[in-house]
Coordinates of C-alpha atoms in Angstrom, one line a residue:
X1 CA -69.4 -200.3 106.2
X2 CA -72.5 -199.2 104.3
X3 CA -73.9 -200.8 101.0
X4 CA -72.8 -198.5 98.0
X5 CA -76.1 -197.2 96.1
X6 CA -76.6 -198.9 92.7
X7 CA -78.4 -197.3 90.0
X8 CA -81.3 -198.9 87.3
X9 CA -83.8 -197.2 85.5
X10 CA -87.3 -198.1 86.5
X11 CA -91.0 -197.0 85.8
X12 CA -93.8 -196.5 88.3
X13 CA -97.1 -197.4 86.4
X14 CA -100.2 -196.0 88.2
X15 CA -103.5 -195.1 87.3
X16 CA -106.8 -192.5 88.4
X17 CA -108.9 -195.9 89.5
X18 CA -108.7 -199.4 89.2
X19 CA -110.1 -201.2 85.8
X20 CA -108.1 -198.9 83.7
X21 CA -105.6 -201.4 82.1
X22 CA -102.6 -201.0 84.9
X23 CA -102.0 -205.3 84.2
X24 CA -102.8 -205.3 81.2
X25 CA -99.8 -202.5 80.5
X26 CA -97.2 -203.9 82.7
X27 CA -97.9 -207.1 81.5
X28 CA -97.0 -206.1 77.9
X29 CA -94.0 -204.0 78.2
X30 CA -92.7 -206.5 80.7
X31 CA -93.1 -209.0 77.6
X32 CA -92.0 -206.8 75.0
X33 CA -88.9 -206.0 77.1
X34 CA -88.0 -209.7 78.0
X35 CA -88.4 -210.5 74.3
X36 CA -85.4 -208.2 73.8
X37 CA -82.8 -209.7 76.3
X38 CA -83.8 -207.5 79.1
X39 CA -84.1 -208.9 82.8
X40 CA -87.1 -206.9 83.9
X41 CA -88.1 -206.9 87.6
X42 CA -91.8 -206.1 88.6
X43 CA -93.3 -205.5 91.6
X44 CA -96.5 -205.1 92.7
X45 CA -98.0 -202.6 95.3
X46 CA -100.5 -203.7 98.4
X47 CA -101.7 -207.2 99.3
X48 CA -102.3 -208.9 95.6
X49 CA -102.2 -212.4 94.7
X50 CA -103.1 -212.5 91.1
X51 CA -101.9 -209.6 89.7
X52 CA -98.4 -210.5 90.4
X53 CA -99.2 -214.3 88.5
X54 CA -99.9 -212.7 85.3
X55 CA -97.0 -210.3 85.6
X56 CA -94.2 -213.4 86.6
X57 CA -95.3 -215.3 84.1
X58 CA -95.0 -212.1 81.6
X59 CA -91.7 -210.8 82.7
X60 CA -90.0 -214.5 83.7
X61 CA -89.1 -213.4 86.9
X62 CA -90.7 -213.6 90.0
X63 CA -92.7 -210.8 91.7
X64 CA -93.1 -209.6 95.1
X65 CA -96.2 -207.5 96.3
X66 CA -94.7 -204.0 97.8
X67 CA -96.4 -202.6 100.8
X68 CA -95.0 -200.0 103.5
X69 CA -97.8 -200.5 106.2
X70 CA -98.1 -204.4 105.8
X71 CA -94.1 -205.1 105.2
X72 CA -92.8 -202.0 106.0
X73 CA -90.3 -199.4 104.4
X74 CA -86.7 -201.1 104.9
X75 CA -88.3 -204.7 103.7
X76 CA -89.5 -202.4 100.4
X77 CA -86.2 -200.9 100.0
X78 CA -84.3 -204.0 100.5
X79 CA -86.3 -205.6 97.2
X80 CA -85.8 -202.7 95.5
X81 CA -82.0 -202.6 96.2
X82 CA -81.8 -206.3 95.3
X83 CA -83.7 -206.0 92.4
X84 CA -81.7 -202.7 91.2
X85 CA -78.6 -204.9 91.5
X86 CA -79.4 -207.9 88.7
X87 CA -82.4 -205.7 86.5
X88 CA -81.7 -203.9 83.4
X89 CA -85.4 -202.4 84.2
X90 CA -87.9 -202.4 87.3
X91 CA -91.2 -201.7 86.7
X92 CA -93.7 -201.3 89.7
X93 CA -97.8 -201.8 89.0
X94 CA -99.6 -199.7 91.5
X95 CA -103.1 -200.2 93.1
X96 CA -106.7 -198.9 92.9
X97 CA -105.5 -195.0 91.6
X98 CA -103.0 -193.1 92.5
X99 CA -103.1 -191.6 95.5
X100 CA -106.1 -194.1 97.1
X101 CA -104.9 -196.3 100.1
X102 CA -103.0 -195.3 103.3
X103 CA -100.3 -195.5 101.9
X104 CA -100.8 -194.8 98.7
X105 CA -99.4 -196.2 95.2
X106 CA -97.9 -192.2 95.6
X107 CA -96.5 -193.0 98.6
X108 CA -94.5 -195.9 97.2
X109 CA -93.4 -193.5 94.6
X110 CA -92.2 -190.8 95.9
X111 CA -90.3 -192.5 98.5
X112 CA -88.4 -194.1 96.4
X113 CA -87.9 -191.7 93.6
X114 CA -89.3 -193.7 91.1
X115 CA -91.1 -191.6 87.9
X116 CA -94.9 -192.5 87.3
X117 CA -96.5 -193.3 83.9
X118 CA -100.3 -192.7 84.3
X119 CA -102.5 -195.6 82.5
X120 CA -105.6 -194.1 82.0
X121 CA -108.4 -195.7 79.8
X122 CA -109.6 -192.8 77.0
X123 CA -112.9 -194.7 76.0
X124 CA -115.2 -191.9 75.8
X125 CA -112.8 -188.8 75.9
X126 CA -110.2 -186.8 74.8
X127 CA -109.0 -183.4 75.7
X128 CA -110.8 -184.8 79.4
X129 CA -108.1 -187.2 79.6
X130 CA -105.6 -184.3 79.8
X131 CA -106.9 -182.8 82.2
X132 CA -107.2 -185.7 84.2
X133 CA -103.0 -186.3 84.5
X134 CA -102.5 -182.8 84.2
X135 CA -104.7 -183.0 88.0
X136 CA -102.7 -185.7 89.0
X137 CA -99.7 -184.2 88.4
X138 CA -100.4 -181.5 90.2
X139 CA -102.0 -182.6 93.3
X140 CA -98.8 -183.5 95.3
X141 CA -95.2 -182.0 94.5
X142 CA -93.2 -185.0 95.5
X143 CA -94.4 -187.1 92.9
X144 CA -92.9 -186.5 89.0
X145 CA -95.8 -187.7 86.5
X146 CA -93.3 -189.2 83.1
X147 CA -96.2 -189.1 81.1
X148 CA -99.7 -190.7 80.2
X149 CA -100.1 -194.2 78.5
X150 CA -103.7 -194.1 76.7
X151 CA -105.3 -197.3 77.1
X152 CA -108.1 -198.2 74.5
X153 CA -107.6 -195.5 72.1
X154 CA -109.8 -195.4 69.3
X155 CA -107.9 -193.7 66.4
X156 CA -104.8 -191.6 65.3
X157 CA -107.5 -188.9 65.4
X158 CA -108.2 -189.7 69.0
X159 CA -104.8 -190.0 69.6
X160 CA -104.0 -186.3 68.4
X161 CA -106.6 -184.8 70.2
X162 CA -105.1 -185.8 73.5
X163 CA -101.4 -185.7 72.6
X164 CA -102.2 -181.9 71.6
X165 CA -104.0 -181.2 75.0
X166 CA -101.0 -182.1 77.3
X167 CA -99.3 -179.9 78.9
X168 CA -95.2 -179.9 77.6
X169 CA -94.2 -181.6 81.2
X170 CA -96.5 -184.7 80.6
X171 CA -95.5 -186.0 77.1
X172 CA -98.0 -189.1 75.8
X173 CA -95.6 -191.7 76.1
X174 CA -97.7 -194.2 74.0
X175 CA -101.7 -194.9 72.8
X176 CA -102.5 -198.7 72.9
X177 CA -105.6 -199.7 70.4
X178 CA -108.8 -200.5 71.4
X179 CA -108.4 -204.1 71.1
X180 CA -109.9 -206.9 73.1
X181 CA -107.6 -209.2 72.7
X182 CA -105.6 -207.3 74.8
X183 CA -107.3 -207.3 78.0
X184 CA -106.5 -210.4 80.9
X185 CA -110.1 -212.0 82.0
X186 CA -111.0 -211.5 85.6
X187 CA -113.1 -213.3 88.2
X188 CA -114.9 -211.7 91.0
X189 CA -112.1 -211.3 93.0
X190 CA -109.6 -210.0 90.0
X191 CA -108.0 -211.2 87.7
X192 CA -107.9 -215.0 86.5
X193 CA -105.4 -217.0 88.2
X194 CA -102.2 -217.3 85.4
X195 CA -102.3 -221.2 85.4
X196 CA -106.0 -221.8 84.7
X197 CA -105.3 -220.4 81.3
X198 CA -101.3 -219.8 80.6
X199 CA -101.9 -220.2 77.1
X200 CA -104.3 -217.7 76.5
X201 CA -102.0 -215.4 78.4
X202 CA -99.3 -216.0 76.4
X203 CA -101.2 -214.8 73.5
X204 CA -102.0 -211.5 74.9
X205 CA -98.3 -210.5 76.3
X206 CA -97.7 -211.6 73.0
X207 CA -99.8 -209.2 71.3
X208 CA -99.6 -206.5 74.1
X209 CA -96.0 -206.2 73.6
X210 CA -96.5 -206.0 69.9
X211 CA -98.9 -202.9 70.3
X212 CA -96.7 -201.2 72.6
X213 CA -94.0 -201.3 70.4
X214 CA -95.7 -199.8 67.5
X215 CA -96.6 -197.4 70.2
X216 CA -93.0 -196.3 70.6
X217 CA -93.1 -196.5 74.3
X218 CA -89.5 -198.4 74.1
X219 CA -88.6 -195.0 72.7
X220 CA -90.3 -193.3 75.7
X221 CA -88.4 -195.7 78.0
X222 CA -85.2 -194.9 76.9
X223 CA -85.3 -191.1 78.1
X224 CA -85.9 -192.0 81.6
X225 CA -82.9 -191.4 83.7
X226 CA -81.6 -194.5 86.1
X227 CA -83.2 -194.1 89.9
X228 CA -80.7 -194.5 92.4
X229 CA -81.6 -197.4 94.9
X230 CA -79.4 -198.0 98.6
X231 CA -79.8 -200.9 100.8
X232 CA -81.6 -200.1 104.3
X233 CA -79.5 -198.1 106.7
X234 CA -81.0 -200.5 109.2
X235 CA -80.7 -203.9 108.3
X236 CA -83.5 -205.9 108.1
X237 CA -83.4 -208.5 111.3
X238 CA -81.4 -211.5 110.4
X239 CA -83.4 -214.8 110.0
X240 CA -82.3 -217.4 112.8
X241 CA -83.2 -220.8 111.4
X242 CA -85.6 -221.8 113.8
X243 CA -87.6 -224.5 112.1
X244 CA -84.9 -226.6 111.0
X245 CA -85.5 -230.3 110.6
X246 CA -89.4 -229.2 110.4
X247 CA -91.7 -230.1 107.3
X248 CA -94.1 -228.0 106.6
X249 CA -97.4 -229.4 104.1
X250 CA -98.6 -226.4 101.9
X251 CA -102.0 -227.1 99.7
X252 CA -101.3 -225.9 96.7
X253 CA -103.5 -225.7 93.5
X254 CA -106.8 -224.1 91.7
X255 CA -108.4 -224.1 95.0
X256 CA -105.7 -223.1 97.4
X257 CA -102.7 -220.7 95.5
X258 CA -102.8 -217.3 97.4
X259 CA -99.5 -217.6 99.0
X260 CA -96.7 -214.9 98.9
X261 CA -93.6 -215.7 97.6
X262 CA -92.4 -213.9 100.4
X263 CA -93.8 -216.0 102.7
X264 CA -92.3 -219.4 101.3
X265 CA -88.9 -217.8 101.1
X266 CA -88.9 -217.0 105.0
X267 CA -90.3 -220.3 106.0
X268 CA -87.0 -221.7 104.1
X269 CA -84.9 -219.4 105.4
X270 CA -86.2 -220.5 108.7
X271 CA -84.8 -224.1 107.9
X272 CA -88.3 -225.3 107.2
X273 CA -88.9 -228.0 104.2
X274 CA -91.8 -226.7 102.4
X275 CA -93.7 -230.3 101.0
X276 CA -96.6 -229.1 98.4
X277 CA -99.9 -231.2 97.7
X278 CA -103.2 -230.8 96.2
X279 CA -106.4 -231.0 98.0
X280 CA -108.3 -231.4 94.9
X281 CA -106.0 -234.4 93.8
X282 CA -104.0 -235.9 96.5
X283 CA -105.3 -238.7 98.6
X284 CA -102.9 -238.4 101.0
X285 CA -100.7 -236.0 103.0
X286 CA -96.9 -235.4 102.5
X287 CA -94.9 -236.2 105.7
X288 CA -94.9 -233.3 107.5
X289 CA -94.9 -231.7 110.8
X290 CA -97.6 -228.9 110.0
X291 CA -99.6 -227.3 107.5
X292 CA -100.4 -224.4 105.9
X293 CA -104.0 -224.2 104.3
X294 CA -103.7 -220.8 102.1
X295 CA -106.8 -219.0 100.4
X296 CA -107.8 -219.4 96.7
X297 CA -110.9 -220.2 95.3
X298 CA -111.9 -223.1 97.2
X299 CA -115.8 -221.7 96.4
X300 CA -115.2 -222.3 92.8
X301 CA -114.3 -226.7 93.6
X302 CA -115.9 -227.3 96.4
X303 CA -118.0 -230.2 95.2
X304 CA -114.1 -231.7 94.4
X305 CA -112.9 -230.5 97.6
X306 CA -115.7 -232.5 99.1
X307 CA -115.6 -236.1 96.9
X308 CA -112.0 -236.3 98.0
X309 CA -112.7 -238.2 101.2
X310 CA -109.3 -239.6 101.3
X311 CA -107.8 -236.0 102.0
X312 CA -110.6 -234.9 104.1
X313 CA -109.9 -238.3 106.3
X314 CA -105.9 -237.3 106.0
X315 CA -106.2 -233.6 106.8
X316 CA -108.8 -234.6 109.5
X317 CA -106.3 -237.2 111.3
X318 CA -103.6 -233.9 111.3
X319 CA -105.7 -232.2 113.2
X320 CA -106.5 -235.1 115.9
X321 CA -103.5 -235.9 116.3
X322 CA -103.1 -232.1 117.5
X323 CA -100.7 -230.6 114.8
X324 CA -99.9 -227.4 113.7
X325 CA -102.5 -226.0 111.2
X326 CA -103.0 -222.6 109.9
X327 CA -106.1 -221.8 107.6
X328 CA -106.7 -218.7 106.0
X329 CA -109.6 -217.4 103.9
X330 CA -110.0 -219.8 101.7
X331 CA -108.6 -222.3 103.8
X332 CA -110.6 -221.3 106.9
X333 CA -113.6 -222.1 103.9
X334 CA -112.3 -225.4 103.7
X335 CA -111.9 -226.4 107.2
X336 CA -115.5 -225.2 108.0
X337 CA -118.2 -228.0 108.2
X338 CA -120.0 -227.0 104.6
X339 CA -119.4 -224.4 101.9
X340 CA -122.6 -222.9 100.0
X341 CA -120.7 -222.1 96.6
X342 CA -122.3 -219.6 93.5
X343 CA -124.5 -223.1 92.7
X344 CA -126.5 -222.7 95.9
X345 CA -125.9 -226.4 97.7
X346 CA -124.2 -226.7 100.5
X347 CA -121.2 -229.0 100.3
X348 CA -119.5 -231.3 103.2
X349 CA -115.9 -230.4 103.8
X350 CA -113.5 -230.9 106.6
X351 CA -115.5 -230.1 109.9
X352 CA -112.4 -229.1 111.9
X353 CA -114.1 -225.4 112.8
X354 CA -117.7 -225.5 113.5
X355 CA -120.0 -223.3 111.0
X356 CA -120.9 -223.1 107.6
X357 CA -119.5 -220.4 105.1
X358 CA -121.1 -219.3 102.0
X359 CA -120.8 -217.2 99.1
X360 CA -122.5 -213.7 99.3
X361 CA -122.5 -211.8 95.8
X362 CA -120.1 -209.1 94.5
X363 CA -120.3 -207.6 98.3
X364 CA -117.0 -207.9 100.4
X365 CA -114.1 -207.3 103.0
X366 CA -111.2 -205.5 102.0
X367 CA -108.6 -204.2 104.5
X368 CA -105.1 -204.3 106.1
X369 CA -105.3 -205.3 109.6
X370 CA -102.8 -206.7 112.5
X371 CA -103.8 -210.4 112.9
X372 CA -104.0 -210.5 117.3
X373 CA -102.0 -213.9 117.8
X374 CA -101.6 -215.4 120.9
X375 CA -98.0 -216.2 119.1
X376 CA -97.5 -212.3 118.2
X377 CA -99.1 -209.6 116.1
X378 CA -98.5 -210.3 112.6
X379 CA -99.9 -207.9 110.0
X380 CA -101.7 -209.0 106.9
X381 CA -105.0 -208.0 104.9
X382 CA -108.3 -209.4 104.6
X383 CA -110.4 -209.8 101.0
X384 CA -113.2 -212.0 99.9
X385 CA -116.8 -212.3 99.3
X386 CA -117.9 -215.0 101.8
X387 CA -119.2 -215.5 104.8
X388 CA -118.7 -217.8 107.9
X389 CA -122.0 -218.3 110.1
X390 CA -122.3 -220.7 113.3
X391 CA -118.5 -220.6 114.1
X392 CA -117.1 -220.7 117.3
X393 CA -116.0 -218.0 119.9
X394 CA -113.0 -216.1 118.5
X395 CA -109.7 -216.1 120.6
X396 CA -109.1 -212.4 119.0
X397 CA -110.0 -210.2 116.4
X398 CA -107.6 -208.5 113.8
X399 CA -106.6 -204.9 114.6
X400 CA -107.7 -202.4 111.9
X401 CA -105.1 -200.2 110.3
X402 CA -107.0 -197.1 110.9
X403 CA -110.7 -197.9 112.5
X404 CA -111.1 -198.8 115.6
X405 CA -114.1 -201.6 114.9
X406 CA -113.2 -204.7 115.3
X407 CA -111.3 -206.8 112.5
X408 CA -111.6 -210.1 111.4
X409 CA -112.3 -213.1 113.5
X410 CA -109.4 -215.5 114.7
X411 CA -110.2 -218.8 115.9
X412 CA -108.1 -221.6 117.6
X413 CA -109.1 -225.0 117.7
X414 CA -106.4 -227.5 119.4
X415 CA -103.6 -226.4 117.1
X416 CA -105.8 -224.8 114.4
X417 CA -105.6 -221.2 113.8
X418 CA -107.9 -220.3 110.9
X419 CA -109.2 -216.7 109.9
X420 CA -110.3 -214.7 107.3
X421 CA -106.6 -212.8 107.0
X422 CA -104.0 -213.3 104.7
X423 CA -100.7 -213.1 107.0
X424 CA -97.3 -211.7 105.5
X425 CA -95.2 -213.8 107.1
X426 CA -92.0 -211.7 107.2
X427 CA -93.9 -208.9 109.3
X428 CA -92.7 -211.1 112.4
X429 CA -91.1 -214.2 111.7
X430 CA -91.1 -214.9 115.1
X431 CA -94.4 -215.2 115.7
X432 CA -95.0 -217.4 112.5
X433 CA -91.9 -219.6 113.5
X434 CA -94.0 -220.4 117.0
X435 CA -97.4 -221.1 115.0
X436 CA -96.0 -223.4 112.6
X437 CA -93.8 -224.9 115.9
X438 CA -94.4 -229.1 116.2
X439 CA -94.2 -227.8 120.0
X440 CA -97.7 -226.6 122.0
X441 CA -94.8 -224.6 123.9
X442 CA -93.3 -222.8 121.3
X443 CA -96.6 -221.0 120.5
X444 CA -96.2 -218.8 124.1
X445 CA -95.5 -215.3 123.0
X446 CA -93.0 -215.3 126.2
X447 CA -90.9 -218.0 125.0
X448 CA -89.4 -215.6 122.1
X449 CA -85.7 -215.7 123.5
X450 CA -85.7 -219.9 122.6
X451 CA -86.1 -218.5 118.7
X452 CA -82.5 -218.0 118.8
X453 CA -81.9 -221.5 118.4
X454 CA -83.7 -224.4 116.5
X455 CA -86.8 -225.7 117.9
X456 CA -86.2 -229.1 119.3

């Protein structure tokens, strides 16, 4: 018997390019909503980590990052559905603009149904601005633009010249003030991370959700009719409990705090005990049968990272003792044999991977890619501004969504995997059940059959 549809009315908010507000927006109404008894769900779309901190913390619920390449079109629709079930409102915060990526915030959107407000920052225009969603609008006819949200708008005079140069099919569903008290800080990989300065934040949802209520967007919101949401026709893959009885150690702070939600959730669903600890502060390890060393910022503490000898002797011992370890980005940072941070001097850290990383400027690598397991593929996305020099041969490179070069470098040392790629666990459970495994056996690809039952 199929799941019956359920209906909730929910708001795609999008943008022509990145910087234009598209936090800063969610953020507020997701405030100004809550503050009025609504449960308000937000998601986020692509591979962010920080964006979705902000908007949990501004909406009280938690948030999970949307993709349909890196988690794939039933996994979207089964959040969505579940979501759709307990919300009184979803709201969705797209990526970069509109129709950039493959897919595309767009994609999401139309897909699902779900009617766009354009965020568009009006600093330095007017009647432009019109033209600009009126564009947008137009350029695909599976998308339905609700209206524009003008960001940074300088004056009820500035606010009537736009509003008159809309088409009637894009009404302005609100103008937020030019105010900087408004915006969220950012760092030079986005935005600040929510618990370095939760106070600060509070004060701007605060006064973000005041401005969009003198807006009238709530008025705006009311007119949009409920989307209908239905659970996957094919169900997602039932999660057998593989890592029972297994503890799994998961660094967790300032340095070390770009983990999905997702992820967590499948490693419990997998039986694991997830046991959190600080690199920065700790001195010791939890009890545990692996660990999980996610990225961060580990650039931004590394002369911490390297005083605390204790956990550098503790995390060191792990790996001797030839346990289950898995390092990304950040974490492959910190298990390098120095780190060169912004202050130019190169600091000792753990030494379990030969090389040296440092920092390289506002220059990156951005991308989805397939991480090339020996375990399985799993896909994921890479992002950061550092490089790794003098490391070891790489047991495999990540596969590129759409370019045939080479990925990112994945390297194995005893039970070590560490690489520059995120993972999103729940693209193949499987594979991460056998790479967090306390058994050297379980991490053969052909022993995928024993993943029916717990792992001795």
């Amino acid at each position: 018997m199929s799941t019956p549809a359920t209906t909730c009315p929910a708001l795609f908010l999008s943008a022509p390019a990145s910087g234009q507000g598209k936090t800063t927006v969610t953020a507020g109404l997701a405030r100004l909503l809550r503050n009025q008894g609504k449960v308000v769900r937000v998601f986020k779309t692509g591979p962010d980590y920080l964006d979705p901190q902000i908007l949990a913390q501004a909406s009280g619920q938690p948030v999970d990052q949307l993709d349909l390449w890196m988690a794939g079109e039933a996994y979207c629709r089964q959040r969505f559905y579940d979501a759709a079930c307990e919300a009184d409102l979803i709201l969705v915060e797209g990526a970069m603009g509109l129709f950039d990526g493959e897919p595309s915030s767009a994609d999401l959107a139309a897909l699902f149904g779900i009617p766009l407000a354009i965020v568009m920052d009006v600093k330095g225009m007017a009647q432009t601005a019109a033209a600009l969603v009126s564009g947008l609008a137009s350029f695909r006819d599976d998308i339905h633009i609700a209206g524009l949200i003008a960001n940074a708008c300088g004056s009820a005079r500035h606010r009537e010249l736009i509003e008159d140069a809309l088409p009637p099919s894009i009404p302005l569903l609100a103008a937020v003030p030019r105010d900087p008290s408004l915006s969220l800080p950012e760092r030079h990989l986005g935005l600040v991370q929510a618990a370095e300065i939760r106070e600060d934040l509070e004060a701007r949802f605060e006064a973000g959700a005041k401005a969009l209520e003198a807006a009238g967007l709530l008025g705006a919101l009311s007119a949009l009719p409920p989307v209908t949401f239905s659970a996957p026709q094919e169900q997602l893959a039932a999660v057998q409990p593989v890592l029972t009885g297994h503890t799994i150690g998961v660094a967790s702070d300032a340095a070390f705090s770009f983990i999905y939600q997702a992820n967590l959730d499948l490693l419990e669903q997998m039986g694991a005990t997830l046991r959190f600890f600080s690199p920065l502060t700790d001195s010791q390890l939890p009890e545990c049968d692996a660990l999980w060393l996610p990225g961060g910022y580990p650039e931004l503490h590394a002369q911490t990272l390297a005083d605390n000898s204790a956990m550098r002797g503790a995390i060191q011992g792990f790996f001797n003792a030839d346990k289950p370890i898995l390092a990304e980005c950040g974490g492959l940072l910190y298990c390098l044999e120095s780190l060169t941070g912004y202050d130019d001097v190169p600091h000792t850290l753990l030494g379990l991977l030969p090389g040296q990383g440092a920092m390289r400027g506002r220059r990156g690598c951005q991308g989805m890619q397939t991480a090339e397991l020996p375990e399985g593929p799993v896909r994921g996305h890479a992002h950061h501004r550092s490089m790794a020099e003098g490391t070891p041969e790489p047991i495999a490179h990540g596969r590129r969504q759409r370019h045939p070069a080479p990925g990112e470098a994945i390297y194995r040392q005893k039970r070590l995997t560490a690489t520059y790629l995120h993972l999103f666990f729940p693209n193949n459970p499987d594979a991460v059940a056998r790479l967090f495994s306390a058994s050297p056996a379980y991490c053969e690809p052909q022993h995928s059959e024993a993943f029916t039952h717990a792992v001795e």
